[in-house]
PDB file of C-alpha atoms in Angstrom:
ATOM      1  CA  MET A 249       0.031  -0.065   0.064  1.00 64.00           C
ATOM      2  CA  SER A 250       1.493   3.339  -0.876  1.00 67.00           C
ATOM      3  CA  PRO A 251       1.449   6.492   1.491  1.00 65.00           C
ATOM      4  CA  LYS A 252      -1.292   8.152  -0.445  1.00 65.00           C
ATOM      5  CA  GLN A 253      -3.260   4.914   0.126  1.00 68.00           C
ATOM      6  CA  HIS A 254      -2.676   4.547   3.498  1.00 59.00           C
ATOM      7  CA  ARG A 255      -3.285   8.261   4.366  1.00 77.00           C
ATOM      8  CA  GLY A 256      -6.667   7.818   2.592  1.00 72.00           C
ATOM      9  CA  GLU A 257      -7.775   4.682   4.654  1.00 88.00           C
ATOM     10  CA  VAL A 258      -6.754   6.215   7.490  1.00 92.00           C
ATOM     11  CA  THR A 259      -8.670   9.406   6.542  1.00 95.00           C
ATOM     12  CA  SER A 260     -11.789   6.997   5.875  1.00 95.00           C
ATOM     13  CA  ASP A 261     -11.693   5.436   9.030  1.00 96.00           C
ATOM     14  CA  LEU A 262     -11.588   8.569  10.701  1.00 97.00           C
ATOM     15  CA  LEU A 263     -14.740   9.628   9.267  1.00 97.00           C
ATOM     16  CA  LEU A 264     -16.630   6.292   9.805  1.00 97.00           C
ATOM     17  CA  ASP A 265     -15.452   6.135  13.599  1.00 97.00           C
ATOM     18  CA  ALA A 266     -16.789   9.487  13.578  1.00 97.00           C
ATOM     19  CA  ALA A 267     -20.304   8.940  12.051  1.00 97.00           C
ATOM     20  CA  LEU A 268     -20.599   5.970  14.500  1.00 97.00           C
ATOM     21  CA  ARG A 269     -19.725   7.499  17.586  1.00 97.00           C
ATOM     22  CA  LEU A 270     -22.639  10.133  16.153  1.00 97.00           C
ATOM     23  CA  TYR A 271     -25.165   7.598  15.317  1.00 95.00           C
ATOM     24  CA  THR A 272     -24.744   5.630  19.051  1.00 94.00           C
ATOM     25  CA  GLU A 273     -24.625   9.069  21.089  1.00 94.00           C
ATOM     26  CA  SER A 274     -27.778  10.945  19.082  1.00 92.00           C
ATOM     27  CA  GLY A 275     -28.968   8.434  16.061  1.00 90.00           C
ATOM     28  CA  GLU A 276     -29.492   9.283  12.563  1.00 90.00           C
ATOM     29  CA  GLN A 277     -30.134  13.112  13.341  1.00 93.00           C
ATOM     30  CA  GLY A 278     -26.826  13.596  15.035  1.00 94.00           C
ATOM     31  CA  VAL A 279     -24.890  12.429  11.864  1.00 95.00           C
ATOM     32  CA  THR A 280     -24.523  15.538  10.360  1.00 96.00           C
ATOM     33  CA  VAL A 281     -21.752  16.877   7.745  1.00 96.00           C
ATOM     34  CA  THR A 282     -20.894  19.373  10.661  1.00 96.00           C
ATOM     35  CA  ALA A 283     -20.656  16.913  13.283  1.00 97.00           C
ATOM     36  CA  VAL A 284     -18.870  14.197  11.265  1.00 97.00           C
ATOM     37  CA  THR A 285     -16.243  16.659  10.675  1.00 97.00           C
ATOM     38  CA  ARG A 286     -15.955  18.572  13.771  1.00 97.00           C
ATOM     39  CA  THR A 287     -15.481  15.139  15.229  1.00 97.00           C
ATOM     40  CA  SER A 288     -13.282  13.569  13.219  1.00 96.00           C
ATOM     41  CA  GLY A 289     -10.944  16.528  12.292  1.00 96.00           C
ATOM     42  CA  VAL A 290     -11.436  16.004   8.814  1.00 95.00           C
ATOM     43  CA  SER A 291     -11.933  18.240   6.128  1.00 94.00           C
ATOM     44  CA  LEU A 292     -15.712  18.341   4.519  1.00 95.00           C
ATOM     45  CA  GLY A 293     -14.072  18.127   0.819  1.00 95.00           C
ATOM     46  CA  SER A 294     -12.259  14.985   2.280  1.00 94.00           C
ATOM     47  CA  LEU A 295     -15.683  13.842   3.176  1.00 96.00           C
ATOM     48  CA  TYR A 296     -17.239  14.162  -0.032  1.00 95.00           C
ATOM     49  CA  HIS A 297     -13.598  12.929  -1.970  1.00 95.00           C
ATOM     50  CA  HIS A 298     -14.134   9.645   0.047  1.00 95.00           C
ATOM     51  CA  PHE A 299     -18.004   8.883   0.234  1.00 96.00           C
ATOM     52  CA  GLY A 300     -19.429  11.593  -2.192  1.00 96.00           C
ATOM     53  CA  SER A 301     -22.217  12.408   0.481  1.00 95.00           C
ATOM     54  CA  LEU A 302     -23.159  12.187   4.268  1.00 95.00           C
ATOM     55  CA  ASP A 303     -25.767   9.588   2.922  1.00 93.00           C
ATOM     56  CA  GLY A 304     -22.425   7.443   1.100  1.00 94.00           C
ATOM     57  CA  LEU A 305     -20.856   7.734   4.664  1.00 96.00           C
ATOM     58  CA  LEU A 306     -23.817   6.118   6.078  1.00 95.00           C
ATOM     59  CA  THR A 307     -24.259   3.632   3.921  1.00 92.00           C
ATOM     60  CA  ALA A 308     -20.731   2.603   4.176  1.00 94.00           C
ATOM     61  CA  LEU A 309     -20.837   2.659   7.616  1.00 95.00           C
ATOM     62  CA  THR A 310     -23.973   0.393   7.605  1.00 93.00           C
ATOM     63  CA  GLU A 311     -21.666  -1.795   5.091  1.00 91.00           C
ATOM     64  CA  ARG A 312     -18.781  -2.172   7.467  1.00 94.00           C
ATOM     65  CA  TRP A 313     -20.610  -3.262  10.322  1.00 95.00           C
ATOM     66  CA  THR A 314     -23.081  -5.468   8.652  1.00 92.00           C
ATOM     67  CA  GLY A 315     -20.103  -7.395   7.430  1.00 91.00           C
ATOM     68  CA  ARG A 316     -18.326  -7.506  10.665  1.00 94.00           C
ATOM     69  CA  LEU A 317     -21.267  -8.851  11.970  1.00 95.00           C
ATOM     70  CA  LEU A 318     -21.787 -11.954   9.180  1.00 92.00           C
ATOM     71  CA  GLY A 319     -17.993 -12.434   9.464  1.00 92.00           C
ATOM     72  CA  GLN A 320     -18.424 -13.166  13.166  1.00 94.00           C
ATOM     73  CA  LEU A 321     -21.652 -15.432  12.278  1.00 94.00           C
ATOM     74  CA  VAL A 322     -19.088 -17.126   9.703  1.00 92.00           C
ATOM     75  CA  THR A 323     -16.297 -17.711  12.208  1.00 93.00           C
ATOM     76  CA  ALA A 324     -18.835 -18.901  15.204  1.00 95.00           C
ATOM     77  CA  LEU A 325     -20.361 -21.598  12.640  1.00 91.00           C
ATOM     78  CA  THR A 326     -17.457 -22.808  10.929  1.00 88.00           C
ATOM     79  CA  GLY A 327     -15.660 -23.375  14.752  1.00 87.00           C
ATOM     80  CA  THR A 328     -18.419 -25.932  14.929  1.00 94.00           C
ATOM     81  CA  GLU A 329     -18.678 -29.824  13.988  1.00 91.00           C
ATOM     82  CA  THR A 330     -22.671 -30.520  14.305  1.00 94.00           C
ATOM     83  CA  ALA A 331     -25.457 -28.712  13.221  1.00 95.00           C
ATOM     84  CA  ARG A 332     -26.718 -28.211  16.474  1.00 96.00           C
ATOM     85  CA  GLU A 333     -23.712 -26.874  18.325  1.00 97.00           C
ATOM     86  CA  GLY A 334     -23.479 -24.684  14.935  1.00 96.00           C
ATOM     87  CA  ILE A 335     -26.889 -22.937  15.603  1.00 96.00           C
ATOM     88  CA  ARG A 336     -25.654 -22.265  19.265  1.00 97.00           C
ATOM     89  CA  ALA A 337     -22.638 -20.912  18.121  1.00 97.00           C
ATOM     90  CA  VAL A 338     -24.470 -18.528  15.451  1.00 96.00           C
ATOM     91  CA  VAL A 339     -27.403 -17.352  18.266  1.00 97.00           C
ATOM     92  CA  GLU A 340     -24.763 -16.856  20.443  1.00 97.00           C
ATOM     93  CA  ALA A 341     -22.317 -14.863  18.000  1.00 97.00           C
ATOM     94  CA  TYR A 342     -25.146 -12.489  17.190  1.00 97.00           C
ATOM     95  CA  LEU A 343     -26.602 -11.578  20.566  1.00 97.00           C
ATOM     96  CA  ALA A 344     -22.965 -11.012  21.675  1.00 97.00           C
ATOM     97  CA  PHE A 345     -22.600  -8.581  18.720  1.00 97.00           C
ATOM     98  CA  VAL A 346     -25.743  -6.578  19.744  1.00 96.00           C
ATOM     99  CA  ARG A 347     -24.584  -6.673  23.514  1.00 95.00           C
ATOM    100  CA  ASP A 348     -20.832  -5.795  22.455  1.00 96.00           C
ATOM    101  CA  HIS A 349     -21.456  -3.432  19.558  1.00 96.00           C
ATOM    102  CA  PRO A 350     -25.060  -1.585  20.858  1.00 94.00           C
ATOM    103  CA  GLY A 351     -24.078   1.406  18.214  1.00 95.00           C
ATOM    104  CA  ALA A 352     -23.358  -0.283  14.959  1.00 96.00           C
ATOM    105  CA  ALA A 353     -26.268  -3.041  15.902  1.00 96.00           C
ATOM    106  CA  LEU A 354     -28.373  -0.484  16.256  1.00 95.00           C
ATOM    107  CA  LEU A 355     -27.679   0.694  12.869  1.00 95.00           C
ATOM    108  CA  VAL A 356     -27.558  -2.479  11.027  1.00 94.00           C
ATOM    109  CA  HIS A 357     -31.377  -3.045  12.210  1.00 94.00           C
ATOM    110  CA  SER A 358     -32.022   0.348  11.662  1.00 91.00           C
ATOM    111  CA  PRO A 359     -35.036   1.781   9.337  1.00 85.00           C
ATOM    112  CA  ARG A 360     -32.364   2.964   7.272  1.00 82.00           C
ATOM    113  CA  ALA A 361     -30.797  -0.121   6.979  1.00 82.00           C
ATOM    114  CA  ASP A 362     -34.333  -1.768   6.131  1.00 80.00           C
ATOM    115  CA  ARG A 363     -35.180   0.712   3.478  1.00 81.00           C
ATOM    116  CA  ARG A 364     -31.556   0.022   1.786  1.00 75.00           C
ATOM    117  CA  LEU A 365     -32.638  -3.780   1.693  1.00 71.00           C
ATOM    118  CA  MET A 366     -35.820  -3.337  -0.053  1.00 73.00           C
ATOM    119  CA  ALA A 367     -34.745  -0.756  -2.420  1.00 73.00           C
ATOM    120  CA  ARG A 368     -31.419  -2.570  -3.464  1.00 68.00           C
ATOM    121  CA  GLY A 369     -32.118  -6.347  -2.299  1.00 60.00           C
ATOM    122  CA  ARG A 370     -30.530  -8.368  -4.868  1.00 67.00           C
ATOM    123  CA  GLU A 371     -27.574  -5.914  -4.858  1.00 68.00           C
ATOM    124  CA  THR A 372     -27.262  -6.457  -1.222  1.00 61.00           C
ATOM    125  CA  ARG A 373     -27.339  -9.902  -1.250  1.00 60.00           C
ATOM    126  CA  ASP A 374     -24.803  -9.542  -3.786  1.00 62.00           C
ATOM    127  CA  GLU A 375     -22.244  -7.959  -1.439  1.00 64.00           C
ATOM    128  CA  GLN A 376     -23.173 -10.552   1.484  1.00 63.00           C
ATOM    129  CA  GLN A 377     -22.512 -13.321  -0.766  1.00 70.00           C
ATOM    130  CA  PRO A 378     -19.155 -14.550   0.417  1.00 71.00           C
ATOM    131  CA  ALA A 379     -20.598 -14.941   3.906  1.00 74.00           C
ATOM    132  CA  VAL A 380     -24.263 -16.523   3.046  1.00 75.00           C
ATOM    133  CA  SER A 381     -21.760 -18.866   0.734  1.00 82.00           C
ATOM    134  CA  ALA A 382     -19.772 -19.978   3.342  1.00 84.00           C
ATOM    135  CA  MET A 383     -22.729 -20.699   5.739  1.00 85.00           C
ATOM    136  CA  SER A 384     -24.366 -22.391   2.533  1.00 86.00           C
ATOM    137  CA  LEU A 385     -20.905 -24.740   2.636  1.00 88.00           C
ATOM    138  CA  TRP A 386     -21.417 -25.667   6.136  1.00 91.00           C
ATOM    139  CA  ILE A 387     -24.767 -26.685   6.168  1.00 91.00           C
ATOM    140  CA  GLN A 388     -25.444 -28.560   2.883  1.00 91.00           C
ATOM    141  CA  PRO A 389     -23.356 -31.650   4.131  1.00 93.00           C
ATOM    142  CA  ARG A 390     -25.465 -31.524   7.242  1.00 94.00           C
ATOM    143  CA  ILE A 391     -28.330 -31.910   5.219  1.00 95.00           C
ATOM    144  CA  ASP A 392     -26.943 -34.412   3.006  1.00 94.00           C
ATOM    145  CA  ALA A 393     -26.222 -36.229   6.288  1.00 93.00           C
ATOM    146  CA  GLY A 394     -29.930 -36.158   7.116  1.00 93.00           C
ATOM    147  CA  GLU A 395     -29.195 -33.884  10.268  1.00 94.00           C
ATOM    148  CA  VAL A 396     -31.060 -31.068   9.005  1.00 96.00           C
ATOM    149  CA  ALA A 397     -33.910 -31.516   7.260  1.00 96.00           C
ATOM    150  CA  PRO A 398     -33.861 -30.703   3.314  1.00 95.00           C
ATOM    151  CA  LEU A 399     -35.186 -27.155   3.121  1.00 94.00           C
ATOM    152  CA  PRO A 400     -34.858 -24.414   0.822  1.00 93.00           C
ATOM    153  CA  MET A 401     -31.602 -22.467   2.164  1.00 89.00           C
ATOM    154  CA  PRO A 402     -33.469 -19.026   2.386  1.00 88.00           C
ATOM    155  CA  LEU A 403     -36.139 -20.893   4.733  1.00 93.00           C
ATOM    156  CA  LEU A 404     -33.346 -22.212   6.805  1.00 92.00           C
ATOM    157  CA  GLU A 405     -31.550 -18.814   7.008  1.00 90.00           C
ATOM    158  CA  THR A 406     -35.067 -17.321   7.918  1.00 92.00           C
ATOM    159  CA  LEU A 407     -35.923 -20.329  10.563  1.00 95.00           C
ATOM    160  CA  VAL A 408     -32.509 -19.573  11.965  1.00 94.00           C
ATOM    161  CA  LEU A 409     -32.052 -16.244  12.133  1.00 93.00           C
ATOM    162  CA  GLY A 410     -35.574 -14.683  12.257  1.00 95.00           C
ATOM    163  CA  PRO A 411     -35.986 -15.112  15.814  1.00 97.00           C
ATOM    164  CA  VAL A 412     -32.186 -13.888  16.913  1.00 97.00           C
ATOM    165  CA  VAL A 413     -33.219 -10.881  14.494  1.00 95.00           C
ATOM    166  CA  ALA A 414     -36.395 -10.374  16.560  1.00 95.00           C
ATOM    167  CA  VAL A 415     -34.848 -10.665  19.450  1.00 96.00           C
ATOM    168  CA  ALA A 416     -32.128  -8.182  18.842  1.00 95.00           C
ATOM    169  CA  ARG A 417     -34.656  -5.625  17.348  1.00 93.00           C
ATOM    170  CA  ARG A 418     -36.991  -5.524  20.416  1.00 93.00           C
ATOM    171  CA  ARG A 419     -33.874  -5.092  22.467  1.00 93.00           C
ATOM    172  CA  LEU A 420     -32.258  -2.367  20.185  1.00 92.00           C
ATOM    173  CA  SER A 421     -35.693  -0.436  20.484  1.00 89.00           C
ATOM    174  CA  GLY A 422     -35.256   0.521  23.942  1.00 83.00           C
ATOM    175  CA  VAL A 423     -37.662  -2.366  25.061  1.00 78.00           C
ATOM    176  CA  ARG A 424     -35.809  -3.882  27.981  1.00 78.00           C
ATOM    177  CA  ASP A 425     -38.037  -7.347  28.358  1.00 85.00           C
ATOM    178  CA  VAL A 426     -35.893  -9.779  27.054  1.00 86.00           C
ATOM    179  CA  ASP A 427     -32.830 -10.647  28.538  1.00 92.00           C
ATOM    180  CA  LEU A 428     -29.761 -11.505  25.739  1.00 94.00           C
ATOM    181  CA  ASP A 429     -28.357 -14.296  28.062  1.00 95.00           C
ATOM    182  CA  GLU A 430     -31.453 -15.602  28.742  1.00 96.00           C
ATOM    183  CA  ALA A 431     -32.165 -15.448  24.835  1.00 96.00           C
ATOM    184  CA  ALA A 432     -28.872 -17.087  24.304  1.00 96.00           C
ATOM    185  CA  ARG A 433     -29.830 -19.790  26.696  1.00 97.00           C
ATOM    186  CA  ILE A 434     -33.449 -20.570  25.204  1.00 97.00           C
ATOM    187  CA  LEU A 435     -33.217 -19.781  21.489  1.00 97.00           C
ATOM    188  CA  PRO A 436     -30.945 -22.329  20.213  1.00 97.00           C
ATOM    189  CA  GLU A 437     -32.678 -25.524  21.275  1.00 97.00           C
ATOM    190  CA  ARG A 438     -35.681 -23.845  19.749  1.00 96.00           C
ATOM    191  CA  ILE A 439     -34.448 -23.269  16.603  1.00 97.00           C
ATOM    192  CA  TRP A 440     -32.914 -26.253  16.253  1.00 97.00           C
ATOM    193  CA  ARG A 441     -36.286 -28.192  16.971  1.00 96.00           C
ATOM    194  CA  SER A 442     -37.635 -26.276  13.758  1.00 95.00           C
ATOM    195  CA  ILE A 443     -34.564 -27.126  11.448  1.00 96.00           C
ATOM    196  CA  ARG A 444     -33.427 -30.710  12.444  1.00 95.00           C
ATOM    197  CA  ALA A 445     -34.254 -33.785  10.359  1.00 94.00           C
ATOM    198  CA  ASP A 446     -37.179 -36.228  11.475  1.00 80.00           C
ATOM    199  CA  GLY A 447     -35.052 -38.218  14.220  1.00 56.00           C
ATOM    200  CA  ALA A 448     -32.094 -36.321  14.231  1.00 53.00           C
TER     201      ALA A 448
END
């Protein structure tokens, strides 16, 4: 990496880190051009040079943390042997992300992220393809072995991640009636029952 590329990367990181800090403190309305440049110490021109707009900055920030979440899920999954262990690892990793990175988790589950997914679903899916492929490659042998029900992959993803995402959204919305540790204890077995092959 050339010195110029390194400086560009450092500048991008400063802007992204500042935007996340502001988002965590004040929500999307707190992420203004003035606040980002003041907090990051980066010029307005550099913000536009690297991200094109404030919307571009927020999109890049969402993509960065979505990628990190998916990466953690893949890492958790690939460190297990059985499908049952894999489900537990994914649930625990997802809820740990919510607990450890509440601002980033709020952004990833925000109405803004949902609107982008609805408007650019296929493109967003393509961006996430490496992580999705890794999960598919992990689970397919468990389907072939009769451990997991032979369901279409999108339905398996929904059965596994749907309840976890619902808990995350409930927690991030400010409702405190769901304990993440309790959810991590209860959900894996319930989810496993929904995807296991008969008699597994």
